Amino acid sequence: MRNCLLVLDRNGKVIEAWNQWDKLFEGTGGPHKVKISPFDPDRHVWVVNDSVHQIYKFTNDGKQLVMTLGERGVQGEDGTHFGTPQDIAFLPDGSLVIADGLRNSRVVKLDKNGKFVKAWGTQGDGPGQFRGLHGIEATKSGRIYVADRGNRRIQVFDADGTHLDTWPNLRFPNHVVVTADEQRVWVSDGTNARILQYDTNGKLLYWWGAYGTTPGQFWEMHQFSVDSDGNLYAADSFAGRTQKFAPHQGADRSKMVGGSIPLMPRSTR
């Protein structure tokens, strides 16, 4: 594997290449998801390496690997091992929740130091059960949204793992983003090549997207995010590309994909 972790500006120009970490992805499918906690003033970069059951925490400049969760190549379902983890999300107290994942069927909660706190979920299709957790999102108020892809639904929990709601009738939910005001939930439904907008009660309000490989279409939207100017960046994994969508003048903002919690100001240490 080469050029596994790249930093690009908003015009798609590569400004950093963290090639020193390519060794972590040798013999793997490459990084699965990349996240930064909005509550971290140091803006550490978290990378999920699902095929070897590990998650990495890097300094924002990529020069140091400061934490590794999981044991390379060892699947497990205890407090220090994972089974193909897929995604990670963050709570205001610094704790994190992990969608674990394809071999396991649970959400794992760790404290800010990476110490195991609890886990919930078993394999199945009942409330609080999972088949192929793929995406996870957490809000300031402590609601946790899980893309339960194998069951074609979103499940909602509180920060302690209590099941609150289930939103059925999706096809292949990959990724979840909750807007900063916590009023809208956006989901990428990969096989349908759509991005869907819900209210917090699970009512579908709006969707857009079409299948294909021409500009503006999707083969399989795997992850997406929105910058401070409202530009949408969508990773189309099967097509091997990222697309950028910019709001046109006079756009109906209620139908634009909203941004999640903004990042904290950088630490001046």
PDB file of C-alpha atoms in Angstrom, residues 134 147 149 170-175 187-196 209-212 217-224 235-238:
ATOM      1  CA  HIS A 134     -20.839   0.435   9.603  1.00  0.00           C
ATOM      2  CA  ALA A 147     -25.824   2.708  10.765  1.00  0.00           C
ATOM      3  CA  ARG A 149     -26.141  -1.714   7.585  1.00  0.00           C
ATOM      4  CA  LEU A 170     -33.005   1.823   4.194  1.00  0.00           C
ATOM      5  CA  ARG A 171     -30.991  -0.306   1.815  1.00  0.00           C
ATOM      6  CA  PHE A 172     -27.270   0.058   2.617  1.00  0.00           C
ATOM      7  CA  PRO A 173     -26.633   2.826   5.193  1.00  0.00           C
ATOM      8  CA  ASN A 174     -22.925   3.623   5.311  1.00  0.00           C
ATOM      9  CA  HIS A 175     -22.427   6.881   7.184  1.00  0.00           C
ATOM     10  CA  VAL A 187     -27.421   9.305   5.987  1.00  0.00           C
ATOM     11  CA  SER A 188     -25.582   7.987   2.938  1.00  0.00           C
ATOM     12  CA  ASP A 189     -27.520   5.010   1.557  1.00  0.00           C
ATOM     13  CA  GLY A 190     -24.764   3.456  -0.515  1.00  0.00           C
ATOM     14  CA  THR A 191     -26.431   0.924  -2.795  1.00  0.00           C
ATOM     15  CA  ASN A 192     -29.252   3.381  -3.546  1.00  0.00           C
ATOM     16  CA  ALA A 193     -26.632   6.064  -4.352  1.00  0.00           C
ATOM     17  CA  ARG A 194     -28.597   8.531  -2.249  1.00  0.00           C
ATOM     18  CA  ILE A 195     -28.074  10.886   0.652  1.00  0.00           C
ATOM     19  CA  LEU A 196     -31.130  11.193   2.879  1.00  0.00           C
ATOM     20  CA  GLY A 209     -28.583  11.344  -5.598  1.00  0.00           C
ATOM     21  CA  ALA A 210     -28.398   9.049  -8.613  1.00  0.00           C
ATOM     22  CA  TYR A 211     -26.404   5.946  -9.453  1.00  0.00           C
ATOM     23  CA  GLY A 212     -23.490   6.276 -11.854  1.00  0.00           C
ATOM     24  CA  GLN A 217     -23.517  10.666  -9.445  1.00  0.00           C
ATOM     25  CA  PHE A 218     -22.471   7.981  -6.949  1.00  0.00           C
ATOM     26  CA  TRP A 219     -21.449   4.377  -7.190  1.00  0.00           C
ATOM     27  CA  GLU A 220     -21.298   3.987  -3.397  1.00  0.00           C
ATOM     28  CA  MET A 221     -21.044   7.007  -1.090  1.00  0.00           C
ATOM     29  CA  HIS A 222     -18.989   5.675   1.799  1.00  0.00           C
ATOM     30  CA  GLN A 223     -18.303   8.769   3.911  1.00  0.00           C
ATOM     31  CA  PHE A 224     -19.106  12.476   3.653  1.00  0.00           C
ATOM     32  CA  ALA A 235     -16.042   9.760  -0.750  1.00  0.00           C
ATOM     33  CA  ASP A 236     -17.283   7.441  -3.500  1.00  0.00           C
ATOM     34  CA  SER A 237     -15.391   4.288  -2.608  1.00  0.00           C
ATOM     35  CA  PHE A 238     -16.334   2.001  -5.516  1.00  0.00           C
TER      36      PHE A 238
END
